[in-house]
Amino acid sequence: MSNVSSFPTSVKLMHWISAILIICMLFIGVTMIQSLAVWQNSAIKLHQSFGLLVLLLVFLRLINRFFIKAPDLPSDLTYLQSFAAKSTQIVLYALMISLPISGLLMRNAAGLPVSFFGVFDLPILVAEGIKTYSLYREMHGLIAWSLFGVIVLHISAALHHGLIRQDSVLPSMLFKFRSRK
Amino acid sequence: MSDNTHNLLNVKKRYALIILVMGLFVFGFLYAAGIFGDHDTTAKKFINLQQGDKPHFSFRRAHAKGICLQGEFFSNGSLAPFSTSEFFQRGARPFIGRFSTAGANPLAPDLAAPVRSLALSFSSESGQRWRTAMNTPPVLAVRTPDEFYQQLVALRPDPATGKPDGKKVKEFFAAHPESAAFNQWKKDYIPTSSFATEQYHSINAFYLIDPEGSEHAVRWVAVPQASAQPMASNMATGAVDALQIEVAQRVKHDAIRFDLMVSFASRADDENNATIIWPKERTTINAGTIVIDAVHAQSGGACNGINYDPLVLPTGMKATDDPILKARGSAYAESYRRRARESLLQKKDVGANQ
């Protein structure tokens, strides 16, 4: 039983940065693959660089979890509710890791490296091949749509805790802007 | 009692708020993904139009018929002052290429195609990549992807006659006076008897970036070293694969060579407009020789897995803001995704035996 009611600032900060980046990436991703606009090519390049950034952030968050005290879920949750909460988190992490990796591999299978903001190229990890490309390309799409689905669940649950149950769950991830009285 | 009702109402409102917020979020995403129909000319719309009612599974949706090439680009170093790209430093770098003919049908007769192409994918030892897809016409008929889509619609064969509707074609070109240079080329163009004796143009312009970081707008053309022979009369009625057979025989005797001629825009030229031919006086540099020393069938060939996206550029080169050049990226990717999926699922149609 931990005695903290809120996540530490480092967790909150990385959570909200990831949230903004990932949601932007999902919207840009589904838009850019169909767009014929002049910005499309820059969007693809930024998508790759930011994808790598998100992947790094996810690993950083996972490591950080070992060093922080997370607040407990409210004790009045049913077994099913707390199971849902915990398993959603695991699925979220699995998707957040596999999404950028599938993107990296699909590009490698098309014979191309992924560049990090033009500063350096990542090494190519898989051999070029049209079938391998298709495998990772379709995985990238499926994982993206699954991640969107789980994010919808995640936000709905957070709002349910915050607005309906009005328990400690939503505030534990929010920044407290009001000054202490 | 009233307090209870009040609370209940409040809870209902809160539920309504959650549903509204999440509904908007989901709707926004589905809208962005084009689930409710396309708001613009999209890559999907383009490729649907190009592939027609009966797509040829696992083939490219445009320029479906082709033959793989293997060779080296021998850079003479004369472009090095204008671009830091490794490919323009003196030396030889390998490429996997493809000669192809326009159209979505991989079984169409070679000689019926109005346009021929040379696509190249260069690679360097340090892992740099450069891809280019060049065509026989030096210019495009229109400036934007929307207009290009309309052009494809206008030129689409009438299902009744199997030929484009002359009236629609005329109307389209009359409405697009910028197509003059393209139509002039079409009028003057005489197809040769070989892939190896055509001129292949980059069409769109690109920037070379020099060691000081300055950009130079250029276009290039692969100019054949072999002299062109007019089409022999027996060839015109000849084999369906006449050009592929010819090039396979030719390369057995000697390598096929092209000079890569790179022309620099002057201030008067608009590098973002691919409908205008640049004047002949523009500075042109011979960057080196493209040497093709082997050809292979595309089925199972190394070129089959390559998406010749002209936006794949090495350090030292950059795409211009030509709207059609920029549109090629997602259109090529959509075609690549479809045929890759069909290869993975081993979907086959009549064309797959080719």
Short mmCIF file of N, CA, C and O in Angstrom, two decimals, chain A residues 1-4 69-75:
data_model
loop_
_atom_site.label_atom_id
_atom_site.label_comp_id
_atom_site.label_asym_id
_atom_site.label_seq_id
_atom_site.Cartn_x
_atom_site.Cartn_y
_atom_site.Cartn_z
N MET A 1 0.85 -1.20 0.00
CA MET A 1 0.00 0.00 0.00
C MET A 1 0.88 1.24 0.00
O MET A 1 1.64 1.47 0.94
N SER A 2 0.82 2.01 -1.06
CA SER A 2 1.62 3.23 -1.09
C SER A 2 0.81 4.36 -0.46
O SER A 2 -0.41 4.34 -0.47
N ASN A 3 1.53 5.32 0.07
CA ASN A 3 0.83 6.39 0.76
C ASN A 3 0.79 7.69 -0.06
O ASN A 3 0.58 8.75 0.47
N VAL A 4 1.08 7.57 -1.37
CA VAL A 4 1.02 8.78 -2.21
C VAL A 4 -0.34 8.83 -2.91
O VAL A 4 -0.94 7.81 -3.21
N LYS A 69 6.95 6.00 -6.85
CA LYS A 69 5.84 5.38 -6.13
C LYS A 69 4.56 5.78 -6.84
O LYS A 69 4.25 6.97 -6.95
N ALA A 70 3.85 4.79 -7.34
CA ALA A 70 2.58 5.09 -8.01
C ALA A 70 1.46 5.03 -6.99
O ALA A 70 1.47 4.18 -6.10
N PRO A 71 0.50 5.94 -7.09
CA PRO A 71 -0.64 5.87 -6.16
C PRO A 71 -1.47 4.62 -6.41
O PRO A 71 -1.53 4.14 -7.54
N ASP A 72 -2.08 4.10 -5.37
CA ASP A 72 -2.93 2.91 -5.53
C ASP A 72 -4.24 3.29 -6.20
O ASP A 72 -4.68 4.44 -6.13
N LEU A 73 -4.85 2.29 -6.83
CA LEU A 73 -6.19 2.50 -7.36
C LEU A 73 -7.14 2.59 -6.18
O LEU A 73 -6.86 2.06 -5.12
N PRO A 74 -8.28 3.28 -6.31
CA PRO A 74 -9.24 3.36 -5.20
C PRO A 74 -9.62 1.95 -4.74
O PRO A 74 -9.78 1.05 -5.56
N SER A 75 -9.78 1.79 -3.42
CA SER A 75 -9.99 0.45 -2.88
C SER A 75 -11.40 -0.08 -3.17
O SER A 75 -11.64 -1.27 -3.07
#
